[in-house]
Short mmCIF file of C-alpha atoms in Angstrom, two decimals:
data_model
loop_
_atom_site.label_atom_id
_atom_site.label_comp_id
_atom_site.label_asym_id
_atom_site.label_seq_id
_atom_site.Cartn_x
_atom_site.Cartn_y
_atom_site.Cartn_z
CA MET A 1 36.57 -222.18 178.53
CA ILE A 2 35.92 -220.16 181.65
CA GLU A 3 35.93 -216.94 179.62
CA VAL A 4 32.85 -218.07 177.71
CA GLU A 5 31.04 -219.27 180.82
CA VAL A 6 31.79 -216.04 182.68
CA HIS A 7 30.61 -213.97 179.73
CA GLN A 8 27.32 -215.84 179.52
CA GLN A 9 26.62 -215.79 183.25
CA LEU A 10 27.45 -212.11 183.69
CA ARG A 11 25.48 -211.05 180.64
CA ALA A 12 22.44 -212.98 181.87
CA PHE A 13 22.81 -211.46 185.33
CA LEU A 14 23.03 -207.91 183.97
CA ARG A 15 19.96 -208.47 181.79
CA GLU A 16 18.04 -209.78 184.77
CA GLN A 17 19.01 -206.69 186.77
CA GLY A 18 17.59 -204.52 184.02
CA GLU A 19 20.42 -202.00 184.24
CA LEU A 20 23.92 -202.01 182.77
CA TYR A 21 25.96 -200.55 185.61
CA TRP A 22 29.14 -200.21 183.57
CA SER A 23 29.62 -200.54 179.84
CA HIS A 24 32.87 -202.55 180.10
CA HIS A 25 31.68 -205.34 182.42
CA LEU A 26 31.91 -208.18 179.91
CA THR A 27 35.31 -207.19 178.50
CA MET A 28 36.91 -206.91 181.92
CA ALA A 29 35.29 -210.13 183.16
CA ARG A 30 36.70 -212.08 180.19
CA LEU A 31 40.17 -210.61 180.78
CA VAL A 32 40.15 -211.57 184.47
CA ALA A 33 38.90 -215.05 183.59
CA ARG A 34 41.65 -215.44 181.02
CA ALA A 35 44.28 -214.28 183.53
CA LEU A 36 43.07 -216.96 185.96
CA ARG A 37 43.10 -219.66 183.29
CA ILE A 38 46.53 -219.04 181.75
CA GLY A 39 48.24 -217.53 184.80
CA ARG A 40 49.21 -214.29 183.10
CA SER A 41 49.36 -211.06 185.08
CA ALA A 42 47.36 -208.01 184.00
CA LEU A 43 47.10 -204.31 184.79
CA ILE A 44 43.61 -202.83 184.34
CA GLN A 45 42.65 -199.17 184.52
CA THR A 46 38.89 -198.93 184.98
CA GLY A 47 38.81 -195.17 184.44
CA THR A 48 36.75 -194.72 187.63
CA PRO A 49 39.14 -193.51 190.37
CA GLY A 50 37.64 -193.04 193.80
CA ASP A 51 34.56 -195.08 192.87
CA LEU A 52 33.63 -196.39 196.32
CA GLN A 53 30.53 -198.10 194.97
CA GLY A 54 32.81 -200.11 192.70
CA ARG A 55 30.52 -200.39 189.70
CA TYR A 56 33.24 -202.44 187.99
CA ARG A 57 33.61 -205.05 190.77
CA LEU A 58 31.07 -207.46 189.31
CA SER A 59 33.56 -207.86 186.48
CA TYR A 60 36.10 -209.66 188.66
CA LEU A 61 33.79 -211.18 191.28
CA VAL A 62 31.95 -213.34 188.74
CA PRO A 63 35.15 -215.03 187.43
CA LEU A 64 36.43 -215.49 190.99
CA LEU A 65 33.22 -217.23 192.03
CA MET A 66 33.20 -219.44 188.93
CA TRP A 67 36.91 -220.33 188.97
CA GLN A 68 37.35 -223.79 190.47
CA GLU A 69 40.81 -223.14 191.92
CA PRO A 70 41.95 -221.09 194.95
CA VAL A 71 42.41 -217.36 194.61
CA VAL A 72 43.38 -214.38 196.80
CA LEU A 73 41.42 -211.10 196.66
CA VAL A 74 43.28 -208.12 198.14
CA VAL A 75 41.03 -205.14 198.96
CA PRO A 76 40.86 -202.50 201.72
CA GLU A 77 38.64 -203.21 204.71
CA ALA A 78 35.86 -200.80 203.67
CA ILE A 79 35.58 -202.44 200.26
CA GLN A 80 35.64 -205.90 201.84
CA GLN A 81 32.48 -205.10 203.78
CA ARG A 82 30.61 -203.97 200.68
CA ILE A 83 31.72 -207.04 198.72
CA LEU A 84 30.68 -209.45 201.48
CA ARG A 85 27.40 -207.76 202.39
CA VAL A 86 26.16 -206.50 199.02
CA GLU A 87 27.92 -207.84 195.94
CA ILE A 88 28.53 -211.50 196.74
CA PRO A 89 25.07 -212.22 198.27
CA ARG A 90 23.47 -210.72 195.17
CA LEU A 91 25.65 -212.77 192.82
CA ARG A 92 25.18 -216.01 194.75
CA GLN A 93 21.45 -215.81 194.18
CA TRP A 94 22.20 -216.05 190.48
CA ILE A 95 25.46 -218.01 190.14
CA GLU A 96 25.11 -221.52 191.53
CA TYR A 97 28.73 -222.13 192.43
CA PRO A 98 29.12 -223.00 196.14
CA LYS A 99 32.68 -221.71 196.38
CA PRO A 100 33.86 -221.11 199.96
CA ILE A 101 34.88 -217.58 200.96
CA GLN A 102 36.94 -216.60 203.97
CA THR A 103 38.58 -213.41 205.25
CA GLY A 104 41.84 -213.27 207.15
CA ASP A 105 45.51 -212.37 207.21
CA ARG A 106 46.79 -215.84 206.27
CA TRP A 107 45.93 -218.81 204.07
CA PRO A 108 43.32 -220.97 205.85
CA ALA A 109 44.68 -224.45 205.04
CA PRO A 110 47.00 -226.16 202.53
CA ASP A 111 44.06 -227.80 200.72
CA TYR A 112 41.77 -224.74 200.74
CA LYS A 113 40.17 -224.24 197.29
CA GLY A 114 38.11 -221.14 197.91
CA ILE A 115 38.50 -217.37 197.88
CA LEU A 116 40.52 -215.67 200.61
CA ILE A 117 39.78 -211.96 201.01
CA THR A 118 42.55 -210.06 202.77
CA THR A 119 43.78 -206.50 203.23
CA PRO A 120 46.60 -204.82 201.31
CA GLU A 121 48.51 -204.37 204.57
CA ALA A 122 48.39 -208.09 205.42
CA TRP A 123 49.26 -209.31 201.93
CA LEU A 124 52.03 -206.78 201.25
CA SER A 125 53.55 -207.28 204.70
CA ASP A 126 53.74 -211.00 204.03
CA ARG A 127 55.33 -210.54 200.63
CA LEU A 128 57.77 -207.78 201.63
CA ASN A 129 58.94 -209.56 204.78
CA SER A 130 58.74 -213.20 203.57
CA GLU A 131 56.44 -214.15 206.43
CA GLY A 132 55.06 -217.25 204.70
CA ARG A 133 51.40 -216.60 205.52
CA PHE A 134 50.26 -216.78 201.88
CA PRO A 135 51.46 -219.56 199.54
CA THR A 136 53.12 -218.65 196.28
CA GLY A 137 51.56 -219.46 192.94
CA ILE A 138 47.95 -218.65 193.88
CA PRO A 139 46.34 -216.14 191.47
CA THR A 140 45.84 -212.81 193.23
CA ILE A 141 43.51 -209.92 192.42
CA ILE A 142 44.42 -206.53 193.94
CA ASP A 143 41.71 -203.86 193.77
CA GLY A 144 42.51 -200.18 194.32
CA VAL A 145 46.15 -200.15 193.23
CA ASP A 146 45.96 -196.36 192.82
CA ASP A 147 47.16 -196.53 196.45
CA LEU A 148 49.73 -199.29 195.98
CA GLU A 149 52.71 -196.94 196.35
CA SER A 150 51.40 -195.36 199.55
CA TRP A 151 50.47 -198.78 201.02
CA THR A 152 53.99 -200.02 200.35
CA ARG A 153 55.74 -196.89 201.54
CA ASP A 154 53.76 -196.96 204.80
CA LEU A 155 54.87 -200.54 205.44
CA LEU A 156 58.50 -199.76 204.62
CA THR A 157 58.66 -196.64 206.80
CA VAL A 158 60.44 -197.00 210.12
CA GLN A 159 59.19 -194.65 212.83
CA LEU A 160 60.79 -193.92 216.19
CA ASP A 161 58.87 -192.05 218.88
CA SER A 162 59.09 -191.57 222.66
CA ALA A 163 58.32 -195.20 223.45
CA ASP A 164 61.21 -196.32 221.23
CA TRP A 165 63.68 -194.12 223.12
CA GLU A 166 62.53 -195.68 226.39
CA ALA A 167 62.87 -199.16 224.86
CA LEU A 168 66.41 -198.30 223.75
CA MET A 169 67.44 -197.24 227.28
CA LEU A 170 66.00 -200.49 228.67
CA ALA A 171 67.88 -202.55 226.07
CA CYS A 172 71.16 -200.66 226.58
CA PRO A 173 71.28 -199.72 230.29
CA ALA A 174 75.05 -199.10 230.26
CA GLN A 175 74.57 -196.33 227.69
CA ALA A 176 71.41 -194.80 229.23
CA ASP A 177 73.13 -191.46 229.93
CA LEU A 178 74.51 -191.30 226.39
CA ILE A 179 71.07 -192.08 224.94
CA ARG A 180 69.45 -189.41 227.11
CA ASP A 181 72.08 -186.82 226.14
CA SER A 182 71.74 -187.66 222.44
CA ARG A 183 68.00 -187.23 222.65
CA ILE A 184 68.40 -183.82 224.32
CA GLN A 185 70.83 -182.74 221.59
CA LEU A 186 68.34 -183.80 218.94
CA ILE A 187 65.50 -181.95 220.62
CA ARG A 188 67.57 -178.76 220.71
CA ALA A 189 68.59 -179.08 217.07
CA ILE A 190 65.15 -180.11 215.80
CA PHE A 191 63.18 -177.41 217.58
CA GLN A 192 65.42 -174.75 216.09
CA HIS A 193 63.82 -175.39 212.70
CA PRO A 194 61.48 -172.52 211.79
CA ALA A 195 57.80 -173.48 211.87
CA ASN A 196 56.20 -174.61 208.62
CA PRO A 197 52.62 -175.69 207.83
CA TYR A 198 53.66 -179.34 207.58
CA GLU A 199 55.48 -179.60 210.94
CA CYS A 200 58.03 -181.94 209.39
CA TYR A 201 61.64 -181.40 208.34
CA LEU A 202 64.30 -183.35 206.53
CA ILE A 203 67.11 -184.47 208.83
CA GLU A 204 70.13 -182.22 208.45
CA GLN A 205 73.70 -183.45 208.59
CA ALA A 206 74.27 -182.24 212.17
CA GLU A 207 71.24 -184.23 213.35
CA ARG A 208 72.32 -187.24 211.34
CA ASP A 209 75.76 -187.04 212.98
CA ILE A 210 74.18 -187.13 216.45
CA LEU A 211 72.35 -190.34 215.54
CA LEU A 212 75.36 -191.96 213.91
CA GLU A 213 77.57 -191.15 216.91
CA LEU A 214 74.96 -192.69 219.20
CA LYS A 215 74.94 -195.84 217.06
CA PHE A 216 78.73 -196.08 217.27
CA TYR A 217 78.66 -196.38 221.05
CA LEU A 218 75.73 -198.79 221.32
CA THR A 219 77.21 -202.27 221.77
CA GLU A 220 74.23 -204.31 223.02
CA THR A 221 71.64 -205.95 220.81
CA LEU A 222 69.30 -203.19 219.69
CA PRO A 223 65.48 -203.31 219.61
CA PRO A 224 64.33 -204.29 216.08
CA ASN A 225 62.95 -200.83 215.28
CA TRP A 226 66.26 -199.17 216.13
CA ALA A 227 68.33 -201.76 214.31
CA HIS A 228 66.21 -201.28 211.19
CA PHE A 229 66.37 -197.49 211.47
CA PHE A 230 70.17 -197.35 211.84
CA GLU A 231 70.55 -199.76 208.92
CA GLN A 232 68.48 -197.50 206.66
CA LEU A 233 70.03 -194.28 207.99
CA GLN A 234 73.34 -195.10 206.31
CA GLN A 235 71.85 -195.75 202.87
CA ASN A 236 71.80 -193.03 200.23
CA ASP A 237 68.40 -193.86 198.77
CA ARG A 238 66.47 -193.20 201.97
CA LEU A 239 64.37 -190.23 202.96
CA VAL A 240 64.91 -189.36 206.64
CA TRP A 241 62.74 -186.76 208.35
CA VAL A 242 61.33 -185.65 211.66
CA THR A 243 57.77 -184.68 212.62
CA ILE A 244 57.23 -182.30 215.52
CA LEU A 245 54.52 -181.78 218.11
CA ARG A 246 55.67 -178.35 219.29
CA GLN A 247 53.16 -177.87 222.09
CA ALA A 248 53.97 -181.27 223.58
CA GLY A 249 57.71 -180.85 222.98
CA GLN A 250 57.87 -184.22 221.25
CA PHE A 251 59.24 -185.48 217.95
CA SER A 252 59.25 -188.65 215.87
CA LEU A 253 61.94 -189.85 213.46
CA HIS A 254 61.01 -191.46 210.15
CA CYS A 255 62.98 -193.25 207.45
CA THR A 256 61.67 -194.68 204.18
CA PRO A 257 62.97 -195.61 200.70
CA VAL A 258 62.62 -192.85 198.12
CA LYS A 259 61.67 -195.40 195.45
CA ILE A 260 59.86 -198.66 196.15
CA ALA A 261 60.10 -200.45 192.80
CA SER A 262 63.03 -202.64 193.88
CA PHE A 263 61.04 -203.87 196.89
CA LEU A 264 57.91 -204.71 194.89
CA GLU A 265 59.60 -206.22 191.82
CA PRO A 266 60.30 -209.66 193.40
CA ILE A 267 56.68 -209.91 194.54
CA TRP A 268 55.20 -210.05 191.04
CA THR A 269 57.13 -213.21 190.12
CA GLN A 270 55.61 -215.19 193.01
CA GLN A 271 52.08 -215.48 191.58
CA PRO A 272 49.93 -214.32 188.65
CA THR A 273 48.53 -210.94 189.70
CA VAL A 274 45.69 -208.84 188.31
CA LEU A 275 46.14 -205.24 189.45
CA ILE A 276 43.03 -203.06 189.17
CA GLY A 277 43.03 -199.27 189.56
CA GLY A 278 41.01 -196.30 188.47
CA ALA A 279 43.41 -193.95 186.72
CA LEU A 280 47.02 -195.05 187.05
CA ASP A 281 48.54 -193.43 183.99
CA LEU A 282 47.41 -191.44 180.96
CA ASP A 283 48.75 -194.18 178.68
CA THR A 284 47.34 -197.67 178.28
CA ASP A 285 50.70 -199.35 178.87
CA ALA A 286 51.14 -197.27 182.08
CA GLU A 287 54.90 -197.03 181.61
CA ILE A 288 55.53 -194.56 184.45
CA TYR A 289 53.25 -196.39 186.88
CA ARG A 290 54.80 -199.78 186.06
CA SER A 291 58.27 -198.34 186.57
CA ASN A 292 57.27 -196.92 189.95
CA VAL A 293 55.90 -200.23 191.26
CA GLY A 294 58.40 -202.61 189.66
CA LEU A 295 56.17 -204.20 187.02
CA ASP A 296 57.91 -205.47 183.89
CA ASP A 297 56.57 -205.62 180.33
CA ASP A 298 55.35 -209.21 180.58
CA LEU A 299 51.74 -208.51 181.46
CA THR A 300 48.51 -207.51 179.76
CA CYS A 301 47.66 -203.80 180.04
CA LEU A 302 44.15 -202.51 179.46
CA LYS A 303 42.60 -199.07 179.99
CA PHE A 304 38.89 -198.35 179.77
CA ALA A 305 37.62 -194.94 178.72
CA LEU A 306 34.94 -193.10 180.64
CA ASP A 307 31.50 -192.89 179.05
CA ARG A 308 31.06 -189.61 177.15
CA GLN A 309 27.41 -189.36 178.17
CA GLU A 310 27.25 -190.73 181.72
CA ASP A 311 30.61 -189.37 182.97
CA LEU A 312 30.65 -185.99 181.22
CA ILE A 313 31.44 -182.89 183.30
CA GLN A 314 31.10 -179.20 182.47
CA LEU A 315 34.54 -177.59 182.54
CA TYR A 316 35.01 -173.85 183.04
CA GLN A 317 38.44 -172.28 182.44
CA PRO A 318 38.42 -168.50 182.64
CA GLU A 319 41.16 -166.64 180.85
CA GLY A 320 43.09 -163.70 182.26
CA ILE A 321 43.60 -165.06 185.79
CA PRO A 322 47.15 -164.27 187.02
CA LEU A 323 49.50 -167.14 187.75
CA PRO A 324 49.18 -168.61 191.26
CA ASN A 325 52.61 -167.33 192.35
CA THR A 326 51.72 -163.66 191.72
CA PRO A 327 50.30 -161.13 194.22
CA GLN A 328 47.29 -160.54 191.97
CA PHE A 329 46.13 -164.17 192.09
CA GLN A 330 44.16 -164.04 195.35
CA GLY A 331 42.00 -161.11 194.25
CA ALA A 332 41.23 -162.70 190.88
CA LEU A 333 40.48 -166.03 192.55
CA LEU A 334 38.00 -164.47 194.99
CA LYS A 335 36.29 -162.57 192.16
CA GLU A 336 35.71 -165.79 190.22
CA LEU A 337 34.54 -167.64 193.34
CA ARG A 338 32.03 -164.92 194.19
CA SER A 339 30.57 -165.07 190.69
CA LEU A 340 30.46 -168.85 190.78
CA LEU A 341 28.74 -169.00 194.18
CA SER A 342 26.23 -166.27 193.35
CA LEU A 343 25.16 -167.83 190.06
CA SER A 344 24.90 -171.34 191.55
CA ALA A 345 22.97 -170.19 194.66
CA SER A 346 19.84 -172.07 193.55
CA VAL A 347 21.65 -175.42 193.47
CA GLN A 348 20.64 -177.35 196.59
CA ARG A 349 23.79 -179.42 196.58
CA LEU A 350 27.26 -179.31 198.03
CA THR A 351 29.80 -176.91 196.54
CA VAL A 352 33.48 -177.71 197.04
CA ILE A 353 36.30 -175.19 196.72
CA LEU A 354 39.73 -176.84 196.70
CA VAL A 355 42.61 -174.64 197.83
CA GLY A 356 45.91 -176.45 198.32
CA ASP A 357 47.85 -173.57 199.94
CA THR A 358 47.14 -173.61 203.69
CA PRO A 359 47.30 -169.85 204.42
CA LEU A 360 45.32 -169.03 201.28
CA ARG A 361 42.70 -171.66 202.20
CA SER A 362 42.11 -170.00 205.58
CA GLN A 363 41.86 -166.55 204.00
CA VAL A 364 39.43 -167.71 201.32
CA GLY A 365 37.29 -169.48 203.92
CA SER A 366 37.12 -166.39 206.17
CA ILE A 367 36.31 -163.97 203.35
CA LEU A 368 33.61 -166.19 201.83
CA ALA A 369 32.08 -166.93 205.25
CA ALA A 370 31.71 -163.18 205.82
CA GLU A 371 29.75 -162.92 202.57
CA PHE A 372 27.84 -166.22 202.36
CA GLY A 373 27.36 -166.97 206.05
CA SER A 374 27.32 -170.33 207.82
CA ARG A 375 27.01 -172.22 204.54
CA VAL A 376 30.79 -171.84 204.28
CA GLN A 377 32.85 -174.30 206.30
CA VAL A 378 36.58 -174.94 206.18
CA GLU A 379 37.43 -178.66 206.27
CA ARG A 380 34.30 -179.76 208.12
CA THR A 381 32.04 -182.73 207.41
CA CYS A 382 28.88 -181.35 209.09
CA LEU A 383 27.51 -179.30 206.20
CA GLU A 384 24.18 -177.87 205.09
CA GLU A 385 22.46 -179.36 202.05
CA ASN A 386 23.66 -176.43 199.97
CA GLY A 387 26.87 -176.04 201.95
CA ILE A 388 30.14 -174.61 200.67
CA LEU A 389 33.17 -176.65 201.71
CA VAL A 390 36.57 -174.95 201.48
CA THR A 391 39.15 -177.70 201.74
CA GLY A 392 42.62 -178.90 200.91
CA TRP A 393 43.34 -181.92 198.76
CA GLU A 394 44.19 -184.26 201.61
CA PHE A 395 41.01 -183.56 203.60
CA TRP A 396 38.86 -183.98 200.50
CA ARG A 397 40.56 -187.27 199.59
CA GLU A 398 39.93 -188.66 203.07
CA HIS A 399 36.29 -187.59 203.33
CA GLN A 400 34.88 -187.51 199.80
CA GLY A 401 33.51 -191.02 200.25
CA VAL A 402 31.21 -189.98 203.12
CA LEU A 403 30.21 -186.55 201.82
CA PRO A 404 27.46 -186.04 199.22
CA ALA A 405 28.64 -185.72 195.63
CA PRO A 406 29.18 -182.01 194.86
CA TYR A 407 27.61 -180.40 191.83
CA VAL A 408 29.92 -177.38 191.78
CA PHE A 409 33.63 -178.05 192.18
CA ALA A 410 36.16 -175.22 192.01
CA ILE A 411 39.91 -175.82 191.91
CA ALA A 412 42.08 -172.87 192.88
CA THR A 413 45.40 -174.44 191.88
CA LEU A 414 46.45 -177.76 190.41
CA PRO A 415 47.46 -180.39 192.99
CA ILE A 416 51.12 -180.33 191.97
CA PRO A 417 53.06 -181.33 195.09
CA SER A 418 54.68 -178.25 196.60
CA LEU A 419 58.45 -178.04 196.65
CA GLU A 420 58.05 -176.19 199.96
CA HIS A 421 56.99 -179.49 201.54
CA PRO A 422 60.19 -181.06 202.91
CA LEU A 423 59.29 -184.59 201.82
CA VAL A 424 58.49 -183.45 198.28
CA ALA A 425 61.75 -181.51 198.17
CA GLY A 426 63.62 -184.59 199.38
CA ARG A 427 62.17 -186.80 196.65
CA VAL A 428 62.83 -184.17 193.98
CA ALA A 429 66.44 -183.88 195.16
CA TYR A 430 66.81 -187.64 194.69
CA TYR A 431 65.54 -187.44 191.09
CA LYS A 432 67.88 -184.53 190.39
CA GLN A 433 70.81 -186.42 191.87
CA HIS A 434 70.13 -189.28 189.45
CA ARG A 435 69.53 -186.85 186.55
CA GLN A 436 65.94 -187.93 186.05
CA ASP A 437 63.01 -185.78 184.94
CA TRP A 438 61.50 -185.14 188.36
CA PHE A 439 58.52 -183.20 187.02
CA ARG A 440 57.44 -185.74 184.39
CA LEU A 441 58.17 -188.80 186.52
CA TYR A 442 56.99 -187.58 189.92
CA LEU A 443 55.19 -184.24 190.29
CA LEU A 444 52.95 -184.38 187.22
CA PRO A 445 51.77 -188.01 187.66
CA GLU A 446 50.98 -187.27 191.33
CA ALA A 447 48.98 -184.20 190.31
CA LEU A 448 47.02 -185.96 187.56
CA SER A 449 46.16 -188.90 189.82
CA GLU A 450 44.97 -186.56 192.60
CA LEU A 451 42.94 -184.52 190.12
CA GLN A 452 41.15 -187.51 188.59
CA ARG A 453 40.32 -189.05 191.95
CA SER A 454 39.07 -185.77 193.38
CA ILE A 455 36.60 -184.95 190.61
CA ALA A 456 35.23 -188.51 190.36
CA PRO A 457 32.17 -187.74 192.56
CA VAL A 458 31.30 -184.75 190.34
CA ARG A 459 30.81 -187.10 187.41
CA GLU A 460 27.96 -188.85 189.25
CA CYS A 461 25.72 -185.84 188.60
CA GLN A 462 27.53 -184.52 185.52
CA GLY A 463 28.50 -181.52 187.56
CA PHE A 464 30.40 -178.31 187.03
CA VAL A 465 34.20 -178.09 187.46
CA ALA A 466 36.00 -174.75 187.43
CA ILE A 467 39.79 -174.74 187.11
CA LEU A 468 41.07 -171.33 188.15
CA ASP A 469 44.75 -172.15 187.62
CA SER A 470 45.88 -170.49 184.39
CA ARG A 471 48.87 -172.81 184.08
CA VAL A 472 46.50 -175.26 182.36
CA LEU A 473 46.19 -172.70 179.56
CA HIS A 474 49.78 -171.52 179.41
CA ARG A 475 52.02 -174.47 180.29
CA SER A 476 52.98 -177.35 178.02
CA TYR A 477 51.58 -179.91 180.48
CA GLY A 478 48.13 -178.29 180.25
CA ALA A 479 47.19 -180.72 177.47
CA GLN A 480 47.88 -183.66 179.78
CA VAL A 481 45.73 -182.08 182.48
CA LEU A 482 42.85 -181.76 180.02
CA THR A 483 43.32 -185.36 178.92
CA ALA A 484 43.05 -186.45 182.55
CA LEU A 485 39.80 -184.47 182.92
CA SER A 486 38.19 -185.93 179.81
CA PRO A 487 35.35 -186.35 178.99
CA PHE A 488 34.15 -182.78 179.48
CA ALA A 489 32.14 -180.05 177.77
CA ARG A 490 34.07 -176.81 177.85
CA ILE A 491 32.26 -173.74 179.20
CA SER A 492 33.64 -170.30 178.30
CA TYR A 493 31.29 -168.15 180.40
CA LEU A 494 29.25 -168.20 183.61
CA ASP A 495 25.49 -168.07 183.55
CA SER A 496 22.82 -169.20 186.02
CA SER A 497 21.29 -171.44 183.34
CA LEU A 498 24.40 -173.63 183.48
CA PHE A 499 23.64 -174.81 187.01
CA ASN A 500 20.91 -177.36 186.53
CA PRO A 501 21.87 -180.60 188.27
CA VAL A 502 21.07 -183.88 186.56
CA ASP A 503 18.73 -185.94 188.75
CA GLU A 504 20.26 -189.23 189.82
#
């Protein structure tokens, strides 16, 4: 059986390399090989979110190279380049299977028997829109499904900007004056919204009425973007919002489904699929994640634990810090940060301070820069060797792959999506309307996923993580936060002897 052959080849390869990159290689490789052989879907949590080096990827590349039938590998562009330039050339020197490999956004030929590597955008677009570019029935491996929901939501979102308004006037010349007047009414209504840090707002009923009245009078065939937008606008399970560029006086309209499970569910019946992510759910069966992406119970679920020695972090949780929504929080936060930065001054590595609240982030950055000088930068990538980066969650997520792994990592508040963000409020309102537990099903899973992905680089050097949000100590969900952070060694005090980085 292919499972046995894969096991033998991979074990020999790892022995030849002289280093076991990941302790679960052989188990995962056998599972992927079995999925290919019997055509059964699987959901695998590697436990290594945000691992750009992909130490687990050998586990699925070996079975793909040895499998004699065609297969699709779905990975983001950046990962494709590493696979093609590093992983596959290294494996092909060892595994003598001349299997063809191509990249592209469609199946090469009806009789193609090799591996096709494609992007999530290309593959999902084909499946969601029935474009026919990829045959059904071909086993498919999707790597990085931590982002599956955002990939899908991006593809399902309809956006209308200035160019679309011009296209609408060209398509409906008889109603050009009406279109222009409707746009002016929208601009007036939209720019009356008070400014917020996100520069986006849920569409209110008055603005919705302007759009629906415009639709009523448009009799010609509409441009596809507008037709799709008006179709979604009238559905109750859609989130409709506007983003504003105040200085330019421009706005864009957006519409997307609140939940995407119903769109993804038909996809999984079209081929056996192995979905691979880092940390999708705290539970092995990933019930919440499967519900969110439309996966049924008929698949194999496996979750690997992190190594207690190699992936251990030091976790500091001071007691007595006020709750984040109190006036005393900022002072207590700055006191802890000063102590942390002073004691770790000898560490010649990056320090990251994560502050989700935008105004607080700016204040913390300014105060610390006045005390610690140019080492402190707010959301910048040009940093000194021992730099101090003050950043929000989104900036860190986008740039952590190109920045050096931090040794000291301080978290001001948990990354629980803010109800002040209009899009978060809109999704929560939908859960409330359907009498669902919006915190357990939406806010908490989002926070735990963000947390695990963000601290992943710290594990590379068994670094120091400080959580300065006392809700971990005093709220019932604190236990789940600690489970997501495991493995860790708890630190109850600060001392300069704690800051001794492990050499890589």
